[in-house]
Coordinates of C-alpha atoms in Angstrom, one line a residue:
Chain S
X129 CA 83.0 120.4 95.7
X130 CA 80.6 121.9 93.2
X131 CA 77.5 123.0 95.2
X132 CA 75.2 122.6 92.1
X133 CA 75.4 118.8 92.0
X134 CA 75.5 116.8 88.8
X135 CA 76.0 118.3 85.4
X136 CA 74.5 116.4 82.5
X137 CA 76.9 114.3 80.4
X138 CA 76.4 116.7 77.4
X139 CA 77.3 119.7 79.4
X140 CA 80.4 117.8 80.8
X141 CA 81.5 116.9 77.3
X142 CA 81.0 120.5 76.2
X143 CA 83.2 121.7 79.1
X144 CA 85.8 119.2 78.3
X145 CA 85.9 120.2 74.6
X146 CA 86.2 123.9 75.8
X147 CA 89.0 123.1 78.1
X148 CA 90.9 121.3 75.4
X149 CA 90.8 124.6 73.2
X150 CA 91.8 126.9 76.0
X151 CA 95.6 127.6 76.3
X152 CA 97.1 125.5 79.2
X153 CA 97.6 128.0 82.1
X154 CA 98.3 126.2 85.4
X155 CA 100.6 123.1 85.4
X156 CA 101.3 120.7 88.3
X157 CA 104.6 118.9 88.1
X158 CA 104.6 115.8 90.6
X159 CA 108.0 114.5 91.4
X160 CA 108.8 112.0 94.0
X161 CA 112.4 112.8 95.1
X162 CA 114.1 116.0 96.0
X163 CA 117.2 115.1 93.9
X164 CA 114.9 114.9 90.9
X165 CA 112.9 118.0 91.7
X166 CA 115.7 120.6 92.5
X167 CA 117.2 120.9 88.9
X168 CA 113.7 121.8 87.7
X169 CA 113.0 124.1 90.6
X170 CA 116.4 126.0 89.9
X171 CA 115.9 126.1 86.1
X172 CA 112.6 128.0 86.4
X173 CA 113.5 129.8 89.7
X174 CA 110.5 128.3 91.4
X175 CA 110.2 129.4 95.0
X176 CA 108.8 127.4 98.1
X177 CA 105.5 128.5 99.2
X178 CA 105.7 130.3 102.6
X179 CA 102.0 129.7 103.3
X180 CA 101.7 126.1 102.4
X181 CA 98.5 125.2 100.5
X182 CA 98.8 121.8 102.4
X183 CA 97.6 121.1 106.0
X184 CA 99.9 121.7 108.9
X185 CA 102.2 118.9 109.8
X186 CA 102.4 117.2 106.3
X187 CA 105.9 117.2 104.8
X188 CA 104.6 117.9 101.3
X189 CA 106.4 120.8 99.5
X190 CA 105.2 123.0 96.8
X191 CA 107.4 125.2 94.7
X192 CA 105.9 127.6 92.2
X193 CA 106.5 130.5 89.8
X194 CA 105.6 132.0 86.5
X195 CA 107.2 131.2 83.1
X196 CA 106.0 133.0 80.0
X197 CA 102.2 132.2 80.0
X198 CA 102.4 129.3 82.5
X199 CA 101.9 129.2 86.3
X200 CA 104.3 126.3 87.2
X201 CA 103.6 124.3 90.4
X202 CA 105.9 121.6 91.4
X203 CA 105.0 119.4 94.4
X204 CA 107.3 116.9 96.1
X205 CA 106.0 114.6 99.0
X206 CA 109.0 115.9 101.1
X207 CA 111.0 113.9 103.6
X208 CA 109.7 111.5 106.2
X209 CA 109.6 113.4 109.3
X210 CA 111.3 110.7 111.5
X211 CA 113.5 108.9 109.0
X212 CA 114.6 111.9 106.8
X213 CA 114.2 110.1 103.5
X214 CA 112.1 111.1 100.5
X215 CA 108.5 109.9 100.8
X216 CA 108.6 107.7 97.7
X217 CA 106.0 105.3 96.6
X218 CA 102.3 105.3 95.7
X219 CA 100.6 106.4 98.9
X220 CA 102.6 109.6 99.4
X221 CA 102.4 110.4 95.7
X222 CA 98.6 109.9 95.6
X223 CA 98.0 112.1 98.6
X224 CA 100.2 114.9 97.4
X225 CA 98.7 114.8 94.0
X226 CA 95.2 114.8 95.4
X227 CA 95.8 117.7 97.8
X228 CA 97.6 119.7 95.0
X229 CA 94.8 119.3 92.5
X230 CA 92.2 120.3 95.1
X231 CA 94.3 123.5 95.9
X232 CA 95.5 124.5 92.5
X233 CA 93.1 123.2 90.0
X234 CA 95.7 122.5 87.3
X235 CA 95.0 122.2 83.6
X236 CA 97.7 119.5 83.2
X237 CA 99.7 117.2 85.4
X238 CA 103.3 116.2 84.5
X239 CA 104.6 113.3 86.6
X240 CA 108.3 113.4 86.1
X241 CA 111.1 111.2 87.6
X242 CA 113.5 108.4 87.3
X243 CA 112.6 104.9 86.3
X244 CA 114.2 101.5 85.6
X245 CA 114.3 100.4 82.0
X246 CA 114.2 97.1 80.3
X247 CA 117.0 96.7 77.8
X248 CA 115.0 93.8 76.2
X249 CA 112.4 96.6 75.3
X250 CA 115.1 98.9 74.0
X251 CA 115.6 101.1 77.1
X252 CA 119.1 102.3 78.1
X253 CA 120.6 104.5 80.9
X254 CA 119.6 108.2 80.4
X255 CA 116.8 107.5 78.0
X256 CA 113.8 109.8 78.5
X257 CA 110.5 108.3 78.0
X258 CA 106.9 109.7 77.5
X259 CA 104.7 106.9 78.9
X260 CA 101.6 106.2 76.8
X261 CA 100.0 104.3 79.6
X262 CA 100.5 103.1 83.0
X263 CA 99.5 100.1 85.2
X264 CA 100.4 98.5 88.6
X265 CA 102.6 95.3 88.8
X266 CA 102.2 94.6 92.5
X267 CA 98.5 94.5 93.1
X268 CA 97.6 90.9 92.5
X269 CA 93.9 90.2 93.3
X270 CA 93.1 86.8 91.8
X271 CA 89.2 87.3 91.8
X272 CA 87.5 88.1 88.5
X273 CA 87.2 91.9 87.9
X274 CA 89.2 92.7 91.0
X275 CA 92.2 91.4 89.0
X276 CA 91.7 94.3 86.5
X277 CA 91.1 96.9 89.3
X278 CA 94.5 95.7 90.7
X279 CA 96.3 96.3 87.5
X280 CA 94.7 99.7 87.3
X281 CA 95.5 100.5 83.7
X282 CA 95.3 104.3 82.9
X283 CA 96.0 106.2 79.7
X284 CA 98.2 109.3 79.6
X285 CA 97.0 112.4 77.7
X286 CA 97.4 111.8 73.9
X287 CA 100.4 114.0 72.9
X288 CA 101.7 113.0 69.4
X289 CA 103.1 116.5 68.6
X290 CA 105.0 116.8 71.9
X291 CA 106.4 113.3 71.3
X292 CA 107.6 114.1 67.7
X293 CA 108.9 117.6 68.4
X294 CA 110.9 116.5 71.4
X295 CA 111.8 113.2 69.9
X296 CA 110.9 111.4 73.1
X297 CA 110.8 107.5 73.4
X298 CA 107.4 106.1 73.9
X299 CA 106.8 103.1 76.2
X300 CA 104.4 101.7 78.8
X301 CA 105.0 102.4 82.5
X302 CA 104.5 99.8 85.2
X303 CA 104.4 100.9 88.8
X304 CA 105.1 99.1 92.2
X305 CA 106.2 100.1 95.7
X306 CA 109.4 98.1 95.6
X307 CA 112.7 99.3 94.1
X308 CA 113.6 95.6 93.3
X309 CA 111.7 93.2 91.2
X310 CA 110.3 89.8 92.6
X311 CA 109.4 87.1 90.0
X312 CA 105.7 87.9 90.6
X313 CA 106.3 91.6 89.8
X314 CA 108.3 90.6 86.7
X315 CA 105.4 88.4 85.5
X316 CA 103.0 91.4 85.9
X317 CA 105.5 93.8 84.3
X318 CA 105.6 91.4 81.3
X319 CA 101.7 91.2 81.2
X320 CA 101.7 95.0 81.3
X321 CA 104.0 95.1 78.3
X322 CA 106.1 97.6 80.1
X323 CA 109.4 99.3 78.9
X324 CA 110.0 101.2 82.1
X325 CA 109.1 100.7 85.8
X326 CA 108.7 103.3 88.6
X327 CA 107.2 103.6 92.1
X328 CA 104.6 106.3 91.7
X329 CA 103.1 106.7 88.1
X330 CA 100.0 104.5 88.3
X331 CA 99.0 106.1 91.7
X332 CA 99.4 109.6 90.3
X333 CA 97.5 108.6 87.2
X334 CA 94.7 107.2 89.3
X335 CA 94.2 110.5 91.2
X336 CA 94.4 112.5 87.9
X337 CA 91.7 110.2 86.4
X338 CA 89.5 110.5 89.5
X339 CA 89.6 114.2 89.4
X340 CA 89.6 114.5 85.6
X341 CA 92.9 116.2 85.1
X342 CA 94.9 115.2 82.0
X343 CA 98.3 113.8 82.7
X344 CA 101.6 113.1 81.0
X345 CA 104.6 111.1 82.3
X346 CA 108.3 112.0 81.6
X347 CA 110.5 109.3 82.9
X348 CA 114.3 109.1 82.7
X349 CA 116.1 105.8 83.0
X350 CA 118.5 105.4 86.0
X351 CA 119.1 101.7 85.9
X352 CA 118.6 98.7 83.6
X353 CA 116.4 96.3 85.4
X354 CA 117.3 93.3 83.1
X355 CA 121.0 94.2 83.1
X356 CA 124.0 92.9 85.1
X357 CA 124.1 95.4 88.0
X358 CA 122.0 95.4 91.1
X359 CA 119.3 97.9 90.8
X360 CA 119.9 99.9 94.0
X361 CA 123.7 100.4 93.2
X362 CA 123.0 101.4 89.6
X363 CA 120.2 103.7 90.7
X364 CA 122.3 105.6 93.1
X365 CA 125.3 105.7 90.7
X366 CA 123.3 107.3 87.9
X367 CA 120.7 109.3 89.9
X368 CA 122.5 112.6 89.7
X369 CA 123.5 112.4 86.0
X370 CA 120.1 111.2 84.9
X371 CA 118.3 113.9 86.8
X372 CA 120.2 116.4 84.6
X373 CA 118.8 114.6 81.4
X374 CA 115.3 114.6 83.1
X375 CA 115.5 118.4 83.8
X376 CA 116.5 119.1 80.2
X377 CA 113.5 117.2 78.8
X378 CA 111.0 118.7 81.3
X379 CA 112.3 122.1 80.3
X380 CA 111.7 121.2 76.7
X381 CA 108.2 120.0 77.6
X382 CA 107.4 123.2 79.4
X383 CA 108.7 125.2 76.5
X384 CA 106.5 123.2 74.1
X385 CA 103.4 123.4 76.3
X386 CA 103.6 127.1 76.7
X387 CA 100.8 128.9 74.7
X388 CA 99.2 125.6 73.6
X389 CA 95.9 123.9 74.3
X390 CA 95.6 120.3 75.3
X391 CA 94.4 119.4 71.9
X392 CA 97.7 120.8 70.4
X393 CA 99.9 118.4 72.5
Chain Y
X19 CA 95.7 124.7 107.3
X20 CA 96.4 126.8 110.5
X21 CA 97.1 130.4 109.5
X22 CA 99.1 131.0 112.5
X23 CA 102.0 128.8 111.6
X24 CA 104.0 126.8 114.0
X25 CA 103.0 126.1 117.6
X26 CA 105.7 125.5 120.0
X27 CA 106.4 121.9 121.1
X28 CA 105.2 122.6 124.6
X29 CA 101.9 124.1 123.4
X30 CA 101.4 121.1 121.1
X31 CA 102.0 118.6 123.9
X32 CA 99.6 120.6 126.1
X33 CA 97.0 120.4 123.3
X34 CA 97.5 116.6 123.0
X35 CA 97.2 116.1 126.8
X36 CA 94.0 118.2 126.8
X37 CA 92.6 116.2 123.8
X38 CA 93.3 112.9 125.6
X39 CA 91.2 114.1 128.6
X40 CA 88.2 115.3 126.5
X41 CA 85.5 112.7 125.8
X42 CA 85.7 111.3 122.4
X43 CA 83.0 113.0 120.3
X44 CA 83.6 112.5 116.5
X45 CA 84.7 109.1 115.2
X46 CA 85.7 108.0 111.7
X47 CA 85.3 104.4 110.7
X48 CA 87.3 103.5 107.6
X49 CA 86.2 100.3 105.8
X50 CA 87.4 99.1 102.4
X51 CA 84.4 97.0 101.1
X52 CA 80.8 97.6 101.0
X53 CA 80.1 94.1 102.3
X54 CA 82.1 94.9 105.4
X55 CA 80.5 98.4 105.8
X56 CA 76.8 97.7 105.4
X57 CA 76.3 95.6 108.6
X58 CA 77.7 98.6 110.7
X59 CA 75.7 101.2 108.7
X60 CA 72.6 99.3 109.3
X61 CA 73.3 98.6 113.0
X62 CA 73.7 102.3 113.7
X63 CA 71.1 103.6 111.2
X64 CA 73.8 105.6 109.5
X65 CA 72.6 107.6 106.5
X66 CA 74.5 108.4 103.3
X67 CA 75.5 112.0 102.9
X68 CA 73.3 113.8 100.3
X69 CA 75.8 116.6 100.1
X70 CA 79.1 114.7 99.9
X71 CA 82.0 116.1 101.9
X72 CA 84.2 114.8 99.1
X73 CA 84.9 116.4 95.7
X74 CA 82.6 115.8 92.8
X75 CA 83.3 112.7 90.7
X76 CA 85.1 110.5 93.4
X77 CA 83.4 107.3 94.4
X78 CA 83.9 107.7 98.1
X79 CA 81.0 107.4 100.3
X80 CA 80.3 108.7 103.8
X81 CA 77.5 107.4 106.0
X82 CA 77.0 109.2 109.3
X83 CA 74.6 109.5 112.3
X84 CA 74.5 110.0 116.0
X85 CA 74.7 107.3 118.7
X86 CA 74.5 108.4 122.4
X87 CA 77.4 111.0 122.8
X88 CA 79.1 110.0 119.5
X89 CA 79.0 111.4 115.9
X90 CA 79.7 108.3 114.0
X91 CA 81.2 108.7 110.4
X92 CA 81.8 105.6 108.3
X93 CA 83.7 106.2 105.0
X94 CA 84.1 103.6 102.3
X95 CA 86.2 104.2 99.0
X96 CA 83.1 103.2 97.0
X97 CA 83.1 101.2 93.7
X98 CA 85.5 101.7 90.8
X99 CA 83.4 103.8 88.3
X100 CA 84.4 101.7 85.3
X101 CA 84.8 98.2 86.8
X102 CA 82.2 98.3 89.5
X103 CA 84.3 96.5 92.2
X104 CA 85.1 98.0 95.6
X105 CA 88.3 100.3 95.6
X106 CA 90.4 98.0 97.8
X107 CA 94.1 98.7 98.6
X108 CA 96.3 101.3 100.0
X109 CA 95.9 104.2 97.5
X110 CA 92.1 104.4 97.8
X111 CA 92.2 103.9 101.6
X112 CA 94.8 106.6 102.0
X113 CA 92.9 109.1 99.9
X114 CA 89.5 108.6 101.5
X115 CA 91.1 108.7 105.0
X116 CA 92.9 111.9 104.2
X117 CA 89.9 113.7 102.7
X118 CA 87.6 112.5 105.5
X119 CA 90.1 113.7 108.3
X120 CA 90.2 117.1 106.6
X121 CA 86.4 117.4 106.3
X122 CA 85.5 115.9 109.7
X123 CA 88.4 116.4 112.1
X124 CA 87.7 113.2 114.0
X125 CA 88.9 112.5 117.5
X126 CA 89.6 108.8 116.7
X127 CA 89.9 106.6 113.6
X128 CA 88.7 103.0 113.6
X129 CA 90.1 101.0 110.6
X130 CA 87.8 97.9 110.5
X131 CA 87.7 95.2 108.0
X132 CA 88.6 91.5 107.1
X133 CA 92.1 90.2 107.1
X134 CA 94.0 87.0 106.4
X135 CA 95.3 85.2 109.6
X136 CA 98.4 83.0 110.2
X137 CA 97.4 79.9 112.2
X138 CA 101.1 79.5 113.0
X139 CA 100.6 82.7 115.1
X140 CA 97.3 81.4 116.6
X141 CA 94.7 83.0 114.2
X142 CA 91.5 81.1 113.1
X143 CA 88.5 82.0 110.9
X144 CA 86.2 84.5 112.6
X145 CA 88.7 85.7 115.2
X146 CA 88.6 89.4 115.7
X147 CA 92.0 91.2 116.4
X148 CA 92.9 94.6 117.7
X149 CA 96.2 95.4 115.9
X150 CA 98.9 96.7 118.1
X151 CA 101.0 97.9 115.2
X152 CA 101.1 97.8 111.5
X153 CA 103.6 97.8 108.7
X154 CA 103.9 97.1 104.9
X155 CA 105.1 93.8 103.5
X156 CA 105.3 94.9 99.7
X157 CA 107.5 97.9 99.8
X158 CA 111.1 96.6 99.5
X159 CA 113.6 99.3 99.1
X160 CA 117.0 97.9 99.7
X161 CA 118.8 101.2 100.3
X162 CA 119.7 102.0 103.9
X163 CA 116.9 104.0 105.8
X164 CA 114.7 103.8 102.8
X165 CA 114.3 100.1 103.7
X166 CA 112.7 101.3 107.0
X167 CA 110.6 103.9 105.2
X168 CA 109.4 101.0 103.1
X169 CA 108.3 98.9 106.1
X170 CA 106.5 102.0 107.4
X171 CA 105.9 100.7 111.0
X172 CA 103.2 102.7 112.8
X173 CA 101.6 102.1 116.2
X174 CA 98.0 101.8 117.1
X175 CA 96.5 104.0 119.9
X176 CA 97.3 102.2 123.1
X177 CA 94.0 100.8 124.4
X178 CA 94.5 98.2 127.2
X179 CA 91.2 98.7 128.8
X180 CA 89.3 98.2 125.4
X181 CA 91.2 95.0 124.7
X182 CA 90.5 93.6 128.2
X183 CA 86.9 94.5 128.3
X184 CA 86.1 93.1 124.9
X185 CA 88.4 90.2 125.3
X186 CA 89.9 91.0 121.8
X187 CA 92.9 89.1 120.4
X188 CA 96.1 91.2 120.0
X189 CA 98.5 90.9 116.9
X190 CA 100.6 92.7 114.5
X191 CA 99.0 93.7 111.2
X192 CA 100.9 93.6 107.9
X193 CA 99.6 95.4 104.8
X194 CA 100.1 94.8 101.1
X195 CA 98.2 95.5 97.9
X196 CA 97.8 91.8 96.8
X197 CA 95.3 89.4 98.1
X198 CA 97.8 86.5 97.6
X199 CA 101.2 86.3 99.2
X200 CA 104.5 85.9 97.3
X201 CA 107.5 84.4 98.9
X202 CA 108.9 88.0 99.1
X203 CA 105.8 89.1 100.8
X204 CA 105.9 86.1 103.3
X205 CA 109.6 87.0 104.2
X206 CA 108.4 90.5 105.0
X207 CA 105.4 89.4 106.9
X208 CA 107.6 87.2 109.0
X209 CA 110.1 90.1 109.5
X210 CA 107.1 92.2 110.6
X211 CA 106.1 89.4 113.1
X212 CA 102.6 89.7 111.9
X213 CA 99.6 87.6 112.9
X214 CA 97.2 89.1 110.4
X215 CA 97.4 90.6 106.9
X216 CA 95.2 93.0 105.1
X217 CA 95.3 95.5 102.1
X218 CA 94.8 98.8 103.7
X219 CA 95.9 99.2 107.4
X220 CA 99.4 100.5 107.0
X221 CA 98.1 103.2 104.6
X222 CA 95.4 104.3 106.9
X223 CA 97.8 104.4 109.8
X224 CA 100.2 106.5 107.7
X225 CA 97.6 109.2 107.0
X226 CA 96.4 109.1 110.6
X227 CA 99.9 109.6 111.8
X228 CA 100.5 112.4 109.3
X229 CA 97.6 114.3 110.5
X230 CA 98.0 113.3 114.2
X231 CA 94.7 111.4 114.6
X232 CA 94.9 108.4 117.0
X233 CA 93.8 105.1 115.4
X234 CA 92.7 101.6 116.3
X235 CA 92.4 98.5 114.0
X236 CA 89.6 96.0 114.3
X237 CA 90.3 93.1 111.9
X238 CA 88.2 89.9 111.5
X239 CA 89.9 86.8 110.0
X240 CA 88.2 85.5 106.7
X241 CA 91.0 83.1 105.6
X242 CA 93.9 81.3 107.0
X243 CA 96.9 82.3 104.9
X244 CA 99.1 79.3 106.0
X245 CA 96.2 76.9 105.7
X246 CA 95.2 74.4 103.0
X247 CA 92.6 76.4 101.1
X248 CA 93.4 79.0 98.4
X249 CA 93.0 82.5 99.8
X250 CA 90.6 84.0 97.2
X251 CA 88.2 81.0 97.6
X252 CA 88.3 81.0 101.3
X253 CA 87.9 84.8 101.6
X254 CA 84.8 84.8 99.4
X255 CA 83.3 81.8 101.2
X256 CA 83.7 83.4 104.7
X257 CA 83.3 87.0 103.8
X258 CA 79.5 87.4 104.6
X259 CA 79.7 85.4 107.9
X260 CA 82.9 87.0 109.1
X261 CA 81.5 90.6 108.5
X262 CA 78.7 89.7 111.0
X263 CA 81.4 88.9 113.6
X264 CA 83.2 92.1 112.6
X265 CA 80.0 94.2 113.0
X266 CA 79.4 92.7 116.5
X267 CA 82.8 93.7 117.7
X268 CA 82.8 97.2 116.1
X269 CA 79.5 97.7 117.8
X270 CA 81.0 96.6 121.2
X271 CA 83.9 99.0 120.5
X272 CA 81.7 101.9 119.9
X273 CA 79.7 101.1 123.0
X274 CA 83.0 101.0 124.9
X275 CA 84.3 104.2 123.4
X276 CA 81.0 106.2 124.2
X277 CA 81.6 108.7 127.0
X278 CA 85.3 107.9 127.3
X279 CA 88.4 109.9 126.7
X280 CA 91.4 108.6 124.6
X281 CA 93.3 108.0 127.8
X282 CA 90.6 105.7 129.1
X283 CA 90.8 103.3 126.2

């Protein structure tokens, strides 16, 4: 939207370096489900926006408030207007992330939520992960180069101090629009070397990368994908307890971020 | 974005009725690939926007121009900045559609492009379809109601006169982010009763529905999914010839639309 057109690469690099040394001020938390969002909303006394920053008619919800030096914004894609269920998945997540970045110009995005975990890679119920990178497992385009585009690998903001201080597990995240896992999904997840799988991360990362906003992923394990129980059953069983663990870690992340610059993370 | 908050349902219905009786003025053509877009761009002498209506940094491209009584806008998600391939798939398509609707407030969206066709449902190479409805085949969420959300069925704008006048085939469209088709995709495509499959339609339809813009789908068959040849090979072989057939039909659609109201379609 800049009316002045292109900046030179050098000027852009200088801007990035400057941004990295400025304390983080505005954060955008992107969460896909109300059940995952409300514990964080309540913890920080965030309030729903009476004048939405989003267009009329969309179900997207923004909560916001101030905590210490931070302006906290939490967006959730809301409920499907005809079906009443949370608008999960990559399309809704990418749209609400795009619209929120345009409206709020955040310094950092936190994509928080629940995920499936692979016990073969060390994940257990209730574990909270900081994802180091994220890719898709359901975009198979078997044409050279398009195949890589389909995988859509993106890096999270490097945050070694955050990881050490909060003792978070580190793993790769793989994203797809299905809650279950087909054999083709599984092959792609293995190729992605993923420890956890979700339904939004790679899409949120794509938008963050497009608009040059650093992003971190905080994902709590609700179900063991390579375990005995069916995913949907285990997911619903653990959703409420695991969102409490998620809220606790997100709170710690926010406490850690407060007063720091991107280069301190 | 309306500052005046909610309109009553009656007022909104009146607005819709009024819109349906006003000649269509601004149209938005959403196309995923440059190869599909350029024949239409050239046909109507559309020019690329020097001052993009999109944010700085995104690869999205808008071409526009005037033809008879129509302001024609064609958007294409552009090329991936690091890989150089067209940004195909649901996430890019939904984002560029959202941003274009916000910037241009079109009266009608035309999602045009290539598709795979099922010969078991009567489709052959080069056939051009008007999709009557569209759904996803790669969003399996086996939890009650979420399963329906995943399918994401949306209707195209009813257009019996357009279909009859242009002698277009009618079929259901199914969308997924993979060019190939897994057995799980196939089961969902059968459940969707689809004749054609693409990689964007349901996402463009979702955004059009969110923002209440009528939409039609014009899809040309590049490959027979249930045929002998591998999809990627057949797709690349036929892409150029079939985009010519697509351009011809899109031109006829635009000629038909000119001077008409939504209720005349």
